[in-house]
Amino acid sequence: MVEQIDITRILFLDIETVSGQPTYRQLSEQFQQLWAYKAPGALKRYGEELTEEELVESYADKAAIFAEFGKIICISVGAVYRDKDKQLKLRLKSFSGRDEAKLLQEFSEMLDQYYGDPARYFICGHNIKEFDVPYMCRRIVAHQQKLPALLDISGKKPWETKHLLDTMELWKFGDRKAYVSLKLLAAVLGFPSPKDDIDGSDVGRVFWEEDDVERIAAYCEKDVLATAQLFLRYQRKPLFGEAQVHYVER
């Protein structure tokens, strides 16, 4: 099936998330209590009562992965098209910044404008079904915005969400084992690793302490490029060369 998909109908995607506040102590009293309830499970220390210092550390380390306690600060996308010579090109663009509501609204409007039909278009990402898509949907609902058609999946059956292509799931071939990183698959399948600057554990620090959204967006776009390259490997087609990749100015 993968080999039959026209790659120009796919929007490749990755998100970067951070904690909702810079530190645990800057949370409201209500959310401090809610994190105290959530944190033992996040640390796989079920039933334990954590010290305040442990709550501070766990919030810094884990809050960003939960849509209820985190927020999206970058959505990077990659659109594939054919130029006048019928050569494939990849255009990379990021929706990023401190205003989550604004970047979600702009992303949703783009998605509905250019990829509005789930029967025709696809979204593709690495571990997108377990993380990126549900996280985006929850944050869109949190801001009381309208879900774009390709993300309006609540209650849908598996055969009704075939437009969600997960490159990690495609690698599993039915295997139920744990997460396989994009970096590992890049090494196995022989294309450039997306990690050459920061990694996921650095994003919160770069955002809250360095205020460097541009650096985070550049990192996120590299993941999108790597995901597109991985998909080409699945299709047994040539990778994108440097001249085929265009970065939209942020």
Steps between C-alpha positions, in 0.01 A plus 500: 500500500778746596665471159174594328449828690576817304745680729373839380176427686684468832568776751797399717483635852674525838428700815708630791347545843600657832353521847211742539699712748877544536507318836276304735503783753350737242192282464177603669423319825236296319743378235771430757255265670404343170865445408565345842227249411633442147875487563531158672345334196720699264803373693357146529498534878132424541346565839801693638484851639779711352696767681473857378849478350399188310189678374717791382738266315227280355309801369813625321566154353153367421231770482562580133389153385151541648259725309324588827820641650693606191463703185613498137760757402578372150326305225725437200359365176642373174301518176616303196438627149625449145673786323466585131752225418292245698771477765386454859567788739438537873389832649552534877313754711453555874219646705678602820502746788381564853137551398372143476146600406628706206730233359230233535248721321741574216592133466135389499408756236786380279401137550137559403594722205748262335434159658133514581386162367591193712406277207766660283779630723721360777689619807825317571729507803711279725290371792233743383208284611619470859634852549478779241139456385332450840712779650399745226135402525495546878669840482262615225207399721662672800498824300141435388599506133346297219678177412617489136350216297811278507518526881129456570547134592334456839288185498617398153565134416854394394393473135370857521843637596709349221607854412730493808830344393732412787856417391569325830190283465598416142834370628337271757339263249264384774765491775370635832837590652598845619594826330753503212667838455529690175875528567535121516304448178714762328808294590342169400363625167789724410382858491626805697406508866272790598689557827803724465431789740252463787275209589157472660635533853649841413185659356356624830829660603554662160146639511466613862861601573642605161176615334631355172192386308690523171745234615215273605323549166819412311532183709135412439535548123792255497270238651243567227765463230621174657143368512453579131828324421387198704176485304695506174704207631175313566400570139848393377547835326797741488546734793456877479827669409602828657390694191151347522431637850369855541463672837226762525631805683379512859 
